[in-house]
PDB file of C-alpha atoms in Angstrom:
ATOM      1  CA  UNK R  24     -28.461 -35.090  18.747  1.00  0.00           C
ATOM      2  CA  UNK R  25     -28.390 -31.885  16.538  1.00  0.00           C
ATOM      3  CA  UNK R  26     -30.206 -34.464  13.828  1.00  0.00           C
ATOM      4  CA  UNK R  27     -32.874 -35.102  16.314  1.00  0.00           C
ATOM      5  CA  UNK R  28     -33.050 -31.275  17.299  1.00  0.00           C
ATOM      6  CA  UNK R  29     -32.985 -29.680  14.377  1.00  0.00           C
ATOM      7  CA  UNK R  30     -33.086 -30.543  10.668  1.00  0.00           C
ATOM      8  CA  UNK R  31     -29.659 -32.166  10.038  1.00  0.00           C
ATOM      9  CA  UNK R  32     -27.870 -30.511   7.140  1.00  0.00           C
ATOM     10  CA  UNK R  33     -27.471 -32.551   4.661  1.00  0.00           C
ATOM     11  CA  UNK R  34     -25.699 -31.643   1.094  1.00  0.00           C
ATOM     12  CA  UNK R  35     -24.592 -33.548  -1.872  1.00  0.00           C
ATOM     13  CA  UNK R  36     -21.577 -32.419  -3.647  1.00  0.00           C
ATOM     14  CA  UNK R  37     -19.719 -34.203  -6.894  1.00  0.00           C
ATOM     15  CA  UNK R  38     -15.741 -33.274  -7.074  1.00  0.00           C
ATOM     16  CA  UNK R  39     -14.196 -35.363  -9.691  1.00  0.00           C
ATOM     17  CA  UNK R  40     -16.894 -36.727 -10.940  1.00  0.00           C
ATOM     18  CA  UNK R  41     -17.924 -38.670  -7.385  1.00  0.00           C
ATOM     19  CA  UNK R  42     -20.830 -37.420  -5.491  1.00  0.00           C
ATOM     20  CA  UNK R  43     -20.459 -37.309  -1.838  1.00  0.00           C
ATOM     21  CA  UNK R  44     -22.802 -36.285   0.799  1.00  0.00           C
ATOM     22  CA  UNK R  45     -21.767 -34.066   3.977  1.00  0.00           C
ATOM     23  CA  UNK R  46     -23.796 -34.418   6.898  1.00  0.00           C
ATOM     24  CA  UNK R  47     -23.454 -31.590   9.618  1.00  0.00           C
ATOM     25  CA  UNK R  48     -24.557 -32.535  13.122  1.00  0.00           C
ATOM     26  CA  UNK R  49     -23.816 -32.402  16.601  1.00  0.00           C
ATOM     27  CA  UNK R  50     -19.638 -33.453  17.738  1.00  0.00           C
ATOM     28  CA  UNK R  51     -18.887 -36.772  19.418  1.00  0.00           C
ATOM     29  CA  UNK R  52     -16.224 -37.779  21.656  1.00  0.00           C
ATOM     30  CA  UNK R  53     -15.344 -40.173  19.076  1.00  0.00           C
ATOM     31  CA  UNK R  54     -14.632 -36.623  16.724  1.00  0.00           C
ATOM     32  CA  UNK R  55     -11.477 -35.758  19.092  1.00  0.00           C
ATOM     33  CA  UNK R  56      -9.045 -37.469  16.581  1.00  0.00           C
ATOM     34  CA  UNK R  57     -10.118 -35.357  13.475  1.00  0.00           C
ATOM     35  CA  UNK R  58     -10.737 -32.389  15.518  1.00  0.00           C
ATOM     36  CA  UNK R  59      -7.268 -32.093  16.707  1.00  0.00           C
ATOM     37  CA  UNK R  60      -6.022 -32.238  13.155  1.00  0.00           C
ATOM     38  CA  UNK R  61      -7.792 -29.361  12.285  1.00  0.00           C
ATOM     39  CA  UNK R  62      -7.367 -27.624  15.566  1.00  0.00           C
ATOM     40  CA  UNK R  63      -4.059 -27.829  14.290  1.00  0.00           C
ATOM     41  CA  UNK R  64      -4.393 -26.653  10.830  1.00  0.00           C
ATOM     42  CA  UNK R  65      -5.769 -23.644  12.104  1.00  0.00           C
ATOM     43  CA  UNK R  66      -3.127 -23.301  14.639  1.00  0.00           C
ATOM     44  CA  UNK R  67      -4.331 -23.959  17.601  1.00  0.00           C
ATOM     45  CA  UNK R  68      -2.507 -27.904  18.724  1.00  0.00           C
ATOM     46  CA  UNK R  69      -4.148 -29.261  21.628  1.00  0.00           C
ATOM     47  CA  UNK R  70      -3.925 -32.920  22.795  1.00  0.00           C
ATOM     48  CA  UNK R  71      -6.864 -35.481  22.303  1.00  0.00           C
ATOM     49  CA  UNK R  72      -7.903 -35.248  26.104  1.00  0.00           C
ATOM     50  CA  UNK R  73      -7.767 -31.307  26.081  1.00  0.00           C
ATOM     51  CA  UNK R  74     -10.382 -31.775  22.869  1.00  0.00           C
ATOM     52  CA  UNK R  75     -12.329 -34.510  24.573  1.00  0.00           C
ATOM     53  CA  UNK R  76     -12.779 -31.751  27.374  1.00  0.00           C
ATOM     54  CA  UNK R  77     -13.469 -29.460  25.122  1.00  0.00           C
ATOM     55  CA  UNK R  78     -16.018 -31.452  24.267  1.00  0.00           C
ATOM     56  CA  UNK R  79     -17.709 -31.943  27.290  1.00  0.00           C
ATOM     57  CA  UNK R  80     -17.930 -27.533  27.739  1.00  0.00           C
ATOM     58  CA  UNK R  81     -19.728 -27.672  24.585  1.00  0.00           C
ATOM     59  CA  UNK R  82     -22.716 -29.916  25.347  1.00  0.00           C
ATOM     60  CA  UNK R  83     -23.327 -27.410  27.627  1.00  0.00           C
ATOM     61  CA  UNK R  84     -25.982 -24.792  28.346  1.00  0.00           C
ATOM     62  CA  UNK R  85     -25.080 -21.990  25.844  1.00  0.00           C
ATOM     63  CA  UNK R  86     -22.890 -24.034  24.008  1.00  0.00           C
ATOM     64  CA  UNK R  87     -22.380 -26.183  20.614  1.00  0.00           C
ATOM     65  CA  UNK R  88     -19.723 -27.500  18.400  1.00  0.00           C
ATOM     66  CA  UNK R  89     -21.104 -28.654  14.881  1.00  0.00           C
ATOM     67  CA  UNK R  90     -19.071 -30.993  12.815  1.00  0.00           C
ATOM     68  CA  UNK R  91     -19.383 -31.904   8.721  1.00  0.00           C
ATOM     69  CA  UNK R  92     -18.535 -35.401   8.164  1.00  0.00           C
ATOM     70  CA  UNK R  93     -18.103 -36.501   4.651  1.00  0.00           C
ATOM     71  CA  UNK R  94     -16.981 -40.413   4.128  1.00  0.00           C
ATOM     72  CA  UNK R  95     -17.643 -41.045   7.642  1.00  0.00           C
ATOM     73  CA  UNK R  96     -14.551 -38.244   8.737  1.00  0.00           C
ATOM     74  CA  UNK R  97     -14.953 -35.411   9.638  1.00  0.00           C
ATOM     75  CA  UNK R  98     -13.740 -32.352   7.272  1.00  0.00           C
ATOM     76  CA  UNK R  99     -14.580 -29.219   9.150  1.00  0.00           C
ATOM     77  CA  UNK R 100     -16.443 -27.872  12.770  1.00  0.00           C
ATOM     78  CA  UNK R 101     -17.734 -24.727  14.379  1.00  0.00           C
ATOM     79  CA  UNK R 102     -18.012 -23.733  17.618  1.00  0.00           C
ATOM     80  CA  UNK R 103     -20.717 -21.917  19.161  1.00  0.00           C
ATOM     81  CA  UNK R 104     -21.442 -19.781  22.265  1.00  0.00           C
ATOM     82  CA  UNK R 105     -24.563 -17.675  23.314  1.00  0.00           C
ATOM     83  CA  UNK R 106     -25.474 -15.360  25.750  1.00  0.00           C
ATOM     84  CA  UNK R 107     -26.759 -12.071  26.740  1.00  0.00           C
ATOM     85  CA  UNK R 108     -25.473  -8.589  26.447  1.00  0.00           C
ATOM     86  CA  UNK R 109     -25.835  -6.191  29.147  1.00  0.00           C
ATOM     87  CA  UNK R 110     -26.508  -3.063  26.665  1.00  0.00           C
ATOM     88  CA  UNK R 111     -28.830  -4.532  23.930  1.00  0.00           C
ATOM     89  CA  UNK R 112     -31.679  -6.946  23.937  1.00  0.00           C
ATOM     90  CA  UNK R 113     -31.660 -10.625  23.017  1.00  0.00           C
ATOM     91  CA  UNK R 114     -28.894 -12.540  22.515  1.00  0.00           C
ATOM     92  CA  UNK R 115     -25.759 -13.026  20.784  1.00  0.00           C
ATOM     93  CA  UNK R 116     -24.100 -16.023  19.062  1.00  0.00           C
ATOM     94  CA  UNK R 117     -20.337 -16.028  18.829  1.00  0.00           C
ATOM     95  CA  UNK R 118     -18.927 -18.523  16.312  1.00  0.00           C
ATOM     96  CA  UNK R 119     -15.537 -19.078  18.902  1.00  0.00           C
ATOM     97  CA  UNK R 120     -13.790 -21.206  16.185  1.00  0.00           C
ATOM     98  CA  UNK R 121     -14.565 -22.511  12.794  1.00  0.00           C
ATOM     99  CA  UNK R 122     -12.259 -24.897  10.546  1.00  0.00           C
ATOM    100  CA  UNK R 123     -12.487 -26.436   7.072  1.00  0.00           C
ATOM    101  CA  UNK R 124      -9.766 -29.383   6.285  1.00  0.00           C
ATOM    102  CA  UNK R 125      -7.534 -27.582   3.957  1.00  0.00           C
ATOM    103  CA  UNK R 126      -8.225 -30.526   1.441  1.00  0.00           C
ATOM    104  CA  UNK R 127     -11.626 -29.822   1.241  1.00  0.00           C
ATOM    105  CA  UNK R 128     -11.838 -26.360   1.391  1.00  0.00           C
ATOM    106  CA  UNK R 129     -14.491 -24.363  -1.113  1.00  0.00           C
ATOM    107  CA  UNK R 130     -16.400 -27.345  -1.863  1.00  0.00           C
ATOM    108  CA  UNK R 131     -19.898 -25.968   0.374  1.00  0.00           C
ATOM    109  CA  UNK R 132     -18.330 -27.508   4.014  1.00  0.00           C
ATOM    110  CA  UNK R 133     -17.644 -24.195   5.433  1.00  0.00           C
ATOM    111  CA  UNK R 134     -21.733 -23.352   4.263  1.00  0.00           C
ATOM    112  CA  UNK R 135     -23.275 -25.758   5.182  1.00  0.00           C
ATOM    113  CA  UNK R 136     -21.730 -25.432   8.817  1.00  0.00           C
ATOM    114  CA  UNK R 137     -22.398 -21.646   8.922  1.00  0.00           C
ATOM    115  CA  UNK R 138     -26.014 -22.841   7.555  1.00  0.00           C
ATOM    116  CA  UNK R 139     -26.663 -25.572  11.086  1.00  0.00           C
ATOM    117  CA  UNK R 140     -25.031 -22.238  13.342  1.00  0.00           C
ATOM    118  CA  UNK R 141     -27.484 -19.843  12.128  1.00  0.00           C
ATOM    119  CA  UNK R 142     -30.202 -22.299  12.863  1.00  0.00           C
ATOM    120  CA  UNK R 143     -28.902 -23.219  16.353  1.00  0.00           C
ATOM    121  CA  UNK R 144     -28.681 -19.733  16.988  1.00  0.00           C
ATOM    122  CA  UNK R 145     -32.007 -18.669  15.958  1.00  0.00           C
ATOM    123  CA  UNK R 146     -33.361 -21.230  17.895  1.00  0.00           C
ATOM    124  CA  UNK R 147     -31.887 -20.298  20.889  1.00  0.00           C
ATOM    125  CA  UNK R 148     -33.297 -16.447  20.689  1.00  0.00           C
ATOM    126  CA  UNK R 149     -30.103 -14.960  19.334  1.00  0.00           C
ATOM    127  CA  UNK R 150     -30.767 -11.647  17.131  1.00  0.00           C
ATOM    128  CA  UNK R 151     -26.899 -11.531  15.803  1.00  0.00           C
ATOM    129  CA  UNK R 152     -24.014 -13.506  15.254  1.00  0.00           C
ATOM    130  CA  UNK R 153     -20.564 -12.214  15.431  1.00  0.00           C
ATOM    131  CA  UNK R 154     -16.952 -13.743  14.789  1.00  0.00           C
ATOM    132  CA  UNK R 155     -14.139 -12.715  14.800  1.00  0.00           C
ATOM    133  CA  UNK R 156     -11.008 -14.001  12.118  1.00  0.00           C
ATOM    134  CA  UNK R 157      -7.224 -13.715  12.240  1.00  0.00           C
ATOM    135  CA  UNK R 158      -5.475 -10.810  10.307  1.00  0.00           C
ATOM    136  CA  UNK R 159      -3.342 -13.681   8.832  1.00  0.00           C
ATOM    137  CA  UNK R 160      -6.254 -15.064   6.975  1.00  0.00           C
ATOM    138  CA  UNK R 161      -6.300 -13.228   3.581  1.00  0.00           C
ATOM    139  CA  UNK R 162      -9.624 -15.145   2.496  1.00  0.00           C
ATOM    140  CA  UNK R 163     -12.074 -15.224   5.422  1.00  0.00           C
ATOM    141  CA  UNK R 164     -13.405 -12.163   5.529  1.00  0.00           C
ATOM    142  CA  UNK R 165     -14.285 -12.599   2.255  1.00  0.00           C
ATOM    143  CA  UNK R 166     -16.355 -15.862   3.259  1.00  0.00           C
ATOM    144  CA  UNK R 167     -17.707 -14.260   5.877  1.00  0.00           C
ATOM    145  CA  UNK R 168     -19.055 -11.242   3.410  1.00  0.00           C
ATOM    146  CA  UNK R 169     -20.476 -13.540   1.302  1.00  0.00           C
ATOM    147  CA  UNK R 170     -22.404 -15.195   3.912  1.00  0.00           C
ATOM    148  CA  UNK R 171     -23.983 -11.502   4.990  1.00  0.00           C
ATOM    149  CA  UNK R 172     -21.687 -10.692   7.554  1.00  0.00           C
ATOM    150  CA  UNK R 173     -20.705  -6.736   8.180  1.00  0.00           C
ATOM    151  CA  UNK R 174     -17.724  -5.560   9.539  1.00  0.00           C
ATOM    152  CA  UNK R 175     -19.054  -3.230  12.928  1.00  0.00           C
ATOM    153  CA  UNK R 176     -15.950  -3.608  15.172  1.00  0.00           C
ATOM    154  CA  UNK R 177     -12.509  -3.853  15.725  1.00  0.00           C
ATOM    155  CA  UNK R 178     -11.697  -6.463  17.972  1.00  0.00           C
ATOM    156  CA  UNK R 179      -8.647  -6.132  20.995  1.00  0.00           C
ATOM    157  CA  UNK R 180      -7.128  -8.904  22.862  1.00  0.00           C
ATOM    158  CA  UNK R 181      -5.102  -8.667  26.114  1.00  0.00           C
ATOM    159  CA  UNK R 182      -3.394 -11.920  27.650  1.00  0.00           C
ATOM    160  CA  UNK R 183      -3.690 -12.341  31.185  1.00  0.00           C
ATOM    161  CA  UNK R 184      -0.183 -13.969  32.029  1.00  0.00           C
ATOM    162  CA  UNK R 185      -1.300 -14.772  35.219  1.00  0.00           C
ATOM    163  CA  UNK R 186      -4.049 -16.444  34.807  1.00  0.00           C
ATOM    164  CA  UNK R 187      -3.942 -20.235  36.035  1.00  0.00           C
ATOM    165  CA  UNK R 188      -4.853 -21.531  32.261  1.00  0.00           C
ATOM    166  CA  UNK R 189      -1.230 -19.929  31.288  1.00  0.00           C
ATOM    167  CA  UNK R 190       0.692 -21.510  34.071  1.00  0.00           C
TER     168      UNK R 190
END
C-alpha cells in the first residue's frame, strides 16, 4: 500500500561491486519473520504472533511501520505514530522504533527509511518529528544529526509494574 500511497522509495546501491536496489514500503504480515530478527538485534525479542499483532496496531489510524527490503528480505523498519499535542498546534510524528540489520548497516537503508517517514508524516499534517534513542547507542545520535534532527529534550521513563502488559 505505501507504493500506491505515496511514491515508493526506491534506491540503488553497489557494495562489492553488485548493485542492489532497496525498496521501502508499507510491512506485511508475511515481514513478521525478519522483523523479529531485528526486533531482536535491537533488543527488544518478541515472538512471531506478538509481531504479527504488532502488525495489525500499525495499519491503524495514526499508525505505520515502513520496511526496506533488499533481495526480496527485509534489512531494516521504522515505526511510526502521530497525533496531537495538547500545548502546540499540528501534529507530531514519533518514530517509536527504527532498526537497520547489523549486516547492512551504513549502506543508505537507515535513509531511505527516515526519507518514506518524513513523507508519511508530512502527509498526515505533522509539523515535527521526534525520537527518542538508547544511551547505549554510541552512533545514533549522530545519524539522527545528520538527518537534521536537534536535541530539545531529555526524555524520562517510569515502568508501571502493575500494569496488565507486565503481568
Amino acid at each position: 500500500r505505501l507504493c500506491e500511497q505515496m511514491t515508493c522509495r526506491r534506491q540503488l546501491i553497489e557494495s562489492n561491486g553488485i548493485q542492489m536496489k532497496m525498496i521501502a514500503r508499507e510491512a506485511r504480515d508475511e515481514d513478521a519473520i525478519f522483523l523479529v530478527e531485528l526486533l531482536s538485534q535491537l533488543g527488544h525479542p518478541l515472538s512471531q504472533e506478538d509481531v504479527r499483532d504488532k502488525l495489525q496496531t500499525f495499519t491503524g489510524a495514526g499508525y505505520r511501520l515502513i520496511v526496506c527490503e533488499m533481495d526480496q528480505k527485509v534489512v531494516g523498519f521504522i515505526a511510526l505514530h502521530w497525533f496531537d499535542k495538547f500545548h502546540s498546534l499540528g501534529k507530531t510524528g514519533r518514530i517509536t522504533a527504527f532498526c537497520v540489520e547489523q549486516g547492512v548497516r551504513q549502506i543508505g537503508v537507515g535513509g531511505i527509511l527516515l526519507g518514506a517517514a518524513e513523507q508519511v508524516f508530512t502527509e498526515n499534517g505533522c509539523r515535527e518529528i521526534e525520537v527518542t534513542t538508547n544511551m547505549k547507542r554510541l552512533r545514533t545520535p549522530g545519524f539522527y544529526t545528520k538527518h537534521g534532527f536537534e536535541q530539545h529534550s531529555h526524555h524520562f521513563v517510569k515502568v508501571l509494574t502493575n500494569s496488565s502488559a507486565n503481568l
